[in-house]
Amino acid sequence: MRWLCSAMVAVAASAALLGCVSVYNLPVNVPLDDAGIGQLNVGLTSTADDILVGLSFSGGGTRAAAFSFGVLSELDTLPVRGAEGSMLDRVEFVSGVSGGSVTAAYYGLKKRLALKDFRERFLLKNAEEGLTTTVSLGTIGRAFTGGVNDSRGFTAWLDANLLNGATLGDLSTDRPRVWINATDIFNRVPFVFGSTAFTAICSDLSKYPISDAVAASAAVPIAFAPVVVQAFPGACTNLLPPWVRRLARDRKAPPMVRSYAAAIASYRDGVVPFIKLLDGGLVDNYGISGLTIARESSDTPYGPLTPQQAVKLRRALFLVVDAKTGIAGDWVHAVDGPNGVETVRASVASSMAASLDAIYTVFNRTMNDWQTSLVRWRCQLSATDRARFGVGPGWNCQDLKFFVGRLGFDQFDPERAAELDAVPTRFQLPPDQVDNVIAAGRDALRESATLQAFVKSR
């Protein structure tokens, strides 16, 4: 009994201590000035072409950012037969998560100019400056009362070194369309920083800082406290897109999309007044939620493309750029271990890895179904519609093919794959590792069987 009382006193003292060091983030999003005013119009790109490229960038810290940067750099070396520019100019969609969201955001902001200075402005710098990156006796209280760090240090660093205070409103409506993905840890679904979610919460998407979206996407549990977005359900009268209520009740809809729609409805209904966001990799470490949801939620056979794009399109290439962490740790070789920190890391990694195969399968099926729907729609167009959408002579409505593939470390020989897998998934790497991963991104694209089939088909 005496031991039990002592233990209870110790627990009470610890709880009191922890309560004094609570770590949390204040929401920075603002309500709409008026119904629909200030809302960012995304999704309608201005350029119609007969080829299209969609990319998703996985999580994995700077190594993920470097791997995706290598892919972008290599795309710029690939010519387009019979047309000006390179394959980089045909990138229509970019979806990113965690480390990959940094590349996605900067490329969306700067376009081709991002290739000139992203290595120097981000990849070679220490983005962990000002952050506490280890859990110790001095930080354990913060870890268990929200997270070791709030998001301010990381967002301030991103704005000072890379993003210069840019907001989602600075992402042009021209190509590429960019999705940054986080995880709504209450609803356990992706949170995609875009017009759908911000319409639901009656908040002005155009004023939301890109740095905060990236910080949410990269907020690893325990290391960071959740990023908070506030809902203002009574602040606007604009209606939710019709598909939200419909898919939330549709038992035949893909689980990811149905759950996402239900979460969006809960924001508008006031059920979730404060949305808590952590690393997007918790539910989708490939970063493909944005594109999958955009397509599955579309009310047209061609969305998120315009009709003009859909009739001209002949070939589409969708690549998942995967720099995720492989199996690691040596505690399986002894009876003891893992320790507490290793257990948390392994648990998070297991959560991220568990659903990847299913997510990729859903994405592949979504793209295949999209191709089928597009062909059916194109072949049913009337002569009037074909003329209105700009169909030229000799057009073949069935001449359309999508190519879906993944670029990953495992496509290299075992020695090189092991070397790349050993690169830490943090936001500070030595220059030689950065350059090795960039080169791997270039080589992975160049050697991709999916890319080769795409090029051959043209």
XYZ file of C-alpha atoms in Angstrom:
458
model
C 0.000 0.000 0.000
C 2.847 2.367 0.880
C 4.458 1.650 -2.553
C 1.142 2.251 -4.312
C 0.690 5.605 -2.550
C 4.238 6.635 -3.488
C 3.628 5.671 -7.095
C 0.399 7.657 -7.183
C 2.186 10.710 -5.790
C 4.883 10.353 -8.450
C 2.312 10.054 -11.223
C 0.412 13.075 -9.887
C 3.615 15.112 -9.715
C 4.533 14.099 -13.243
C 1.081 15.018 -14.502
C 1.335 18.422 -12.846
C 4.748 18.981 -14.373
C 3.582 17.923 -17.822
C 0.601 20.226 -17.601
C 2.946 23.209 -17.245
C 4.738 22.559 -20.502
C 1.819 21.911 -22.834
C 2.786 22.451 -26.478
C 0.242 23.401 -29.114
C -0.142 25.484 -32.265
C -2.614 28.314 -32.749
C -4.590 28.290 -36.017
C -3.446 30.854 -38.581
C -6.250 30.448 -41.135
C -8.812 33.248 -41.389
C -12.529 33.211 -42.242
C -13.847 34.362 -45.584
C -14.630 38.064 -45.811
C -17.950 37.195 -47.427
C -19.586 34.138 -48.944
C -17.211 32.878 -51.594
C -15.046 36.017 -51.640
C -11.329 35.367 -51.485
C -11.688 31.708 -52.330
C -8.917 30.396 -54.514
C -10.010 28.992 -57.855
C -7.883 25.938 -58.488
C -8.121 23.029 -60.836
C -8.732 24.689 -64.195
C -5.452 24.849 -66.025
C -5.064 26.933 -69.131
C -2.915 24.811 -71.387
C -4.313 22.020 -73.542
C -1.822 19.431 -74.778
C -1.876 15.889 -76.108
C 0.334 14.584 -73.285
C 0.079 15.051 -69.540
C 2.305 14.224 -66.580
C 1.131 13.760 -62.987
C 3.588 13.315 -60.119
C 3.312 12.418 -56.451
C 6.229 12.979 -54.069
C 6.463 10.741 -50.998
C 7.568 11.574 -47.497
C 11.093 11.069 -46.233
C 12.622 14.409 -45.191
C 15.316 16.009 -47.317
C 16.077 12.724 -49.034
C 12.496 12.665 -50.382
C 12.813 16.305 -51.461
C 16.127 15.529 -53.206
C 14.824 12.381 -54.927
C 11.794 14.229 -56.312
C 14.009 17.149 -57.328
C 16.157 14.717 -59.325
C 13.058 13.458 -61.131
C 11.976 17.009 -62.008
C 15.479 17.821 -63.235
C 15.558 14.753 -65.473
C 12.104 15.524 -66.890
C 13.509 18.812 -68.113
C 16.047 16.946 -70.247
C 13.421 14.859 -72.044
C 12.196 16.420 -75.291
C 8.650 16.153 -76.553
C 8.617 14.892 -80.108
C 7.083 17.373 -82.508
C 6.580 20.077 -79.885
C 8.479 22.780 -78.069
C 9.705 22.484 -74.508
C 10.405 19.398 -72.428
C 8.421 16.855 -70.463
C 8.688 19.204 -67.494
C 6.380 21.608 -69.320
C 3.730 18.869 -69.451
C 3.535 18.384 -65.670
C -0.121 19.073 -64.896
C -0.502 17.688 -61.359
C 1.890 17.501 -58.412
C 0.860 15.996 -55.090
C 3.279 15.946 -52.169
C 3.518 14.777 -48.577
C 6.003 15.590 -45.813
C 9.488 16.036 -47.335
C 8.028 15.664 -50.809
C 5.624 18.518 -50.120
C 8.552 20.944 -49.929
C 9.577 20.150 -53.514
C 5.964 20.148 -54.687
C 5.253 23.534 -53.114
C 8.416 25.215 -54.374
C 8.031 23.845 -57.889
C 4.390 24.929 -57.951
C 5.456 28.393 -56.833
C 8.490 28.945 -59.074
C 7.909 26.501 -61.961
C 11.108 25.864 -63.978
C 13.005 28.494 -61.998
C 12.814 26.147 -59.014
C 15.381 23.906 -60.690
C 17.991 26.652 -60.517
C 18.159 27.240 -56.791
C 16.210 24.581 -54.847
C 19.374 22.598 -54.147
C 21.157 25.616 -52.660
C 18.169 27.218 -50.932
C 16.818 24.062 -49.312
C 18.518 20.735 -49.969
C 21.974 21.833 -48.810
C 20.728 23.791 -45.804
C 19.858 22.715 -42.292
C 16.090 23.038 -42.016
C 16.311 21.723 -38.459
C 17.863 24.978 -37.203
C 16.067 26.087 -34.088
C 14.303 22.731 -33.653
C 14.791 20.160 -30.919
C 15.379 16.908 -32.754
C 15.864 14.447 -29.892
C 13.647 13.198 -27.088
C 15.478 13.438 -23.763
C 14.704 13.907 -20.085
C 14.591 17.608 -20.788
C 12.037 17.296 -23.595
C 9.977 14.281 -22.555
C 7.407 16.545 -20.902
C 6.885 18.462 -24.142
C 6.705 15.215 -26.111
C 3.833 13.912 -24.004
C 1.903 17.183 -23.889
C 1.646 17.847 -27.585
C 5.073 17.439 -29.185
C 8.693 18.400 -28.683
C 8.307 21.308 -31.126
C 5.467 23.536 -32.168
C 5.355 24.456 -35.867
C 6.639 28.040 -35.567
C 10.329 27.244 -35.838
C 9.922 25.242 -39.037
C 7.495 27.651 -40.715
C 9.715 30.625 -39.882
C 12.721 28.812 -41.355
C 10.829 27.911 -44.540
C 9.679 31.495 -45.055
C 13.113 32.952 -44.354
C 15.036 30.553 -46.580
C 12.663 29.342 -49.289
C 9.058 30.527 -49.455
C 9.348 34.212 -48.508
C 5.913 34.304 -46.901
C 4.080 33.022 -49.993
C 0.504 31.843 -49.544
C -1.591 29.241 -51.321
C -3.042 32.149 -53.252
C 0.378 32.611 -54.871
C 0.140 29.176 -56.471
C -0.988 30.036 -59.990
C -4.086 28.461 -61.485
C -1.929 27.563 -64.501
C -0.104 24.250 -64.535
C 0.889 22.565 -62.402
C -1.943 22.111 -59.931
C -0.394 21.370 -56.537
C -1.809 19.414 -53.598
C -0.147 19.394 -50.167
C -1.365 16.506 -48.023
C -1.534 16.228 -44.228
C -3.480 13.888 -41.915
C -6.617 14.821 -39.981
C -5.824 12.673 -36.933
C -9.358 12.860 -35.510
C -11.132 11.634 -38.647
C -8.064 9.569 -39.667
C -8.219 10.772 -43.250
C -6.075 12.863 -45.582
C -6.422 16.611 -45.252
C -5.721 18.122 -48.660
C -4.930 21.838 -48.659
C -7.322 22.900 -51.394
C -10.606 24.588 -52.167
C -12.820 21.689 -51.023
C -11.595 21.639 -47.408
C -11.402 25.423 -47.121
C -14.868 25.854 -48.609
C -16.160 23.483 -45.935
C -14.560 25.443 -43.089
C -15.505 28.847 -44.580
C -11.862 29.915 -44.588
C -9.849 31.901 -47.106
C -7.517 29.442 -48.821
C -5.725 32.197 -50.723
C -4.375 33.707 -47.486
C -3.099 30.494 -45.908
C 0.737 30.380 -45.723
C 2.363 27.661 -47.806
C 4.898 27.207 -44.990
C 2.114 26.207 -42.587
C 0.697 23.698 -45.073
C 4.150 22.142 -45.526
C 4.702 22.125 -41.742
C 1.428 20.266 -41.260
C 2.338 17.788 -43.969
C 5.707 17.106 -42.284
C 4.606 17.189 -38.610
C 5.968 13.862 -37.374
C 4.132 12.718 -34.212
C 5.933 13.402 -30.925
C 8.545 15.523 -32.701
C 5.880 18.129 -33.548
C 2.615 19.190 -32.001
C -0.322 19.007 -34.419
C -0.908 21.977 -36.698
C -4.377 23.382 -36.017
C -6.844 24.670 -38.601
C -10.027 26.325 -37.340
C -13.444 25.817 -38.915
C -15.842 28.778 -39.212
C -19.004 26.908 -40.228
C -21.325 29.854 -39.611
C -19.210 32.394 -41.466
C -20.373 31.633 -45.015
C -23.384 30.490 -46.980
C -21.622 28.971 -49.986
C -22.721 25.397 -50.552
C -20.537 22.342 -50.352
C -19.898 20.584 -53.664
C -22.765 18.107 -54.270
C -20.422 15.126 -54.264
C -19.519 15.621 -50.574
C -22.874 14.569 -49.113
C -23.413 12.014 -51.868
C -20.105 10.165 -51.405
C -20.245 10.399 -47.608
C -23.361 8.189 -47.762
C -22.281 5.965 -50.658
C -21.219 2.576 -49.292
C -19.909 1.593 -52.721
C -17.536 4.556 -52.939
C -13.805 3.878 -52.345
C -13.179 3.949 -48.573
C -10.605 6.780 -48.767
C -12.945 9.043 -50.714
C -16.022 8.160 -48.631
C -14.160 8.864 -45.379
C -12.744 12.085 -46.789
C -16.213 13.260 -47.837
C -17.586 12.444 -44.379
C -14.779 14.458 -42.785
C -15.465 17.432 -45.072
C -19.150 17.309 -44.112
C -18.211 17.218 -40.420
C -16.212 20.436 -40.810
C -19.173 22.291 -42.275
C -21.587 20.827 -39.720
C -19.458 22.133 -36.856
C -18.677 18.664 -35.502
C -14.919 19.359 -35.707
C -14.309 23.031 -34.844
C -10.531 22.586 -34.585
C -8.899 20.256 -37.113
C -5.650 18.750 -35.801
C -3.110 17.871 -38.479
C 0.001 15.696 -38.435
C 2.324 14.170 -41.038
C 0.411 13.246 -44.187
C 2.369 10.015 -44.378
C 0.342 8.578 -41.495
C -2.456 7.772 -43.942
C -0.685 8.118 -47.306
C 3.096 8.269 -47.475
C 2.997 8.172 -51.286
C 1.269 11.546 -51.361
C -1.311 10.450 -53.938
C -4.419 11.336 -51.932
C -4.784 14.734 -53.585
C -4.990 13.397 -57.117
C -7.004 10.304 -56.161
C -9.628 12.356 -54.336
C -9.724 15.014 -57.066
C -10.557 12.376 -59.643
C -12.886 10.184 -57.563
C -14.898 13.197 -56.426
C -15.347 14.643 -59.897
C -18.905 14.960 -61.192
C -17.721 14.728 -64.814
C -15.936 12.006 -66.789
C -13.052 14.385 -67.529
C -12.502 16.186 -64.190
C -10.157 17.513 -62.897
C -9.278 18.299 -66.518
C -11.191 20.770 -68.632
C -13.200 19.400 -71.604
C -10.722 21.056 -73.962
C -7.844 19.210 -72.337
C -9.748 15.943 -72.253
C -10.474 15.841 -75.988
C -6.910 16.690 -76.980
C -5.196 14.320 -74.577
C -3.586 11.188 -76.051
C -1.056 9.998 -73.470
C -0.799 10.507 -69.691
C 2.061 9.516 -67.413
C 1.505 9.227 -63.645
C 4.553 8.541 -61.497
C 4.749 7.906 -57.751
C 8.183 9.133 -56.628
C 8.873 6.988 -53.580
C 11.713 7.762 -51.147
C 10.078 6.213 -48.098
C 12.062 4.572 -45.327
C 12.970 0.901 -45.630
C 13.177 -1.589 -42.756
C 15.768 -0.443 -40.213
C 16.987 -1.109 -36.660
C 19.245 -3.686 -35.064
C 17.182 -4.435 -31.932
C 15.844 -7.654 -33.500
C 19.242 -9.235 -32.870
C 18.969 -9.090 -29.085
C 16.402 -9.901 -26.422
C 16.237 -6.317 -25.167
C 14.893 -3.398 -27.205
C 13.471 -1.506 -28.817
C 13.623 1.391 -26.371
C 10.800 3.879 -26.019
C 11.888 6.218 -28.810
C 12.599 3.317 -31.168
C 9.179 1.842 -30.359
C 7.442 5.098 -31.280
C 9.432 5.363 -34.510
C 8.729 1.738 -35.423
C 5.028 2.165 -34.645
C 4.757 5.256 -36.850
C 6.706 3.554 -39.637
C 4.453 0.496 -39.402
C 1.365 2.698 -39.618
C 2.741 4.410 -42.713
C 3.794 1.204 -44.430
C 0.683 -0.845 -43.690
C -1.616 0.854 -46.178
C 0.804 1.688 -48.990
C 0.034 -1.307 -51.198
C -3.708 -0.709 -50.866
C -3.339 3.024 -51.571
C -1.272 2.368 -54.688
C -3.770 -0.245 -55.872
C -6.631 2.239 -55.447
C -4.660 4.911 -57.298
C -3.890 2.536 -60.171
C -7.533 1.512 -60.415
C -8.664 5.139 -60.277
C -6.419 6.048 -63.191
C -7.552 3.026 -65.233
C -11.210 3.824 -64.556
C -10.559 7.440 -65.517
C -9.087 6.372 -68.846
C -12.136 4.190 -69.547
C -14.546 7.007 -68.617
C -12.707 9.489 -70.795
C -12.770 7.234 -73.845
C -16.490 6.568 -73.384
C -17.225 10.292 -72.982
C -15.088 11.294 -75.962
C -16.694 8.752 -78.265
C -20.196 9.915 -77.295
C -19.592 13.599 -78.039
C -21.873 15.179 -80.606
C -20.487 16.989 -83.625
C -21.435 20.278 -81.979
C -19.548 19.422 -78.783
C -16.507 18.245 -80.710
C -16.384 21.556 -82.540
C -16.923 23.495 -79.296
C -14.096 21.678 -77.531
C -11.647 22.132 -80.400
C -11.477 18.636 -81.940
C -9.373 18.687 -85.092
C -9.537 16.608 -88.267
C -8.528 12.959 -88.027
C -9.247 12.811 -84.295
C -9.543 9.317 -82.840
C -11.700 9.267 -79.710
C -10.163 5.954 -78.596
C -6.549 7.081 -78.966
C -5.932 7.525 -75.250
C -3.684 5.587 -72.877
C -2.572 6.145 -69.278
C 0.724 4.873 -67.870
C 1.103 4.483 -64.085
C 4.361 3.606 -62.352
C 6.477 3.993 -59.243
C 10.050 5.209 -58.936
C 11.848 3.892 -55.862
C 15.212 2.969 -54.417
C 14.408 -0.722 -54.798
C 14.669 -0.539 -58.588
C 18.457 -0.177 -58.292
C 20.974 -2.931 -57.633
C 21.087 -4.093 -53.976
C 24.283 -2.205 -53.121
C 23.012 1.143 -54.388
C 19.558 0.578 -52.917
C 21.089 -0.134 -49.488
C 23.220 3.013 -49.710
C 20.173 5.147 -50.519
C 18.073 3.504 -47.826
C 20.764 4.374 -45.291
C 20.282 8.103 -45.937
C 18.437 9.470 -42.879
C 14.910 10.817 -43.271
C 15.611 14.140 -41.611
C 15.837 17.727 -42.807
C 19.606 18.029 -42.633
C 21.925 15.997 -44.865
C 25.558 16.359 -45.971
C 26.078 17.560 -49.577
C 27.386 14.216 -50.836
C 24.238 12.403 -49.701
C 22.030 15.117 -51.201
C 23.769 14.836 -54.563
C 23.675 11.029 -54.498
C 19.914 11.079 -53.948
C 19.391 13.714 -56.672
C 21.365 11.526 -59.075
C 19.254 8.546 -58.043
C 16.082 10.486 -58.923
C 17.477 11.235 -62.360
C 18.540 7.634 -62.924
C 15.291 6.178 -61.603
C 13.289 8.169 -64.140
C 15.681 7.478 -67.005
C 15.585 3.723 -66.320
C 11.857 3.547 -65.624
C 10.056 0.870 -67.649
C 6.871 2.928 -67.335
C 8.533 5.978 -68.884
C 10.035 3.891 -71.661
C 6.629 2.385 -72.490
C 5.098 5.867 -72.447
C 7.699 7.241 -74.862
C 7.438 4.208 -77.146
C 3.654 4.525 -77.328
C 3.944 7.983 -78.853
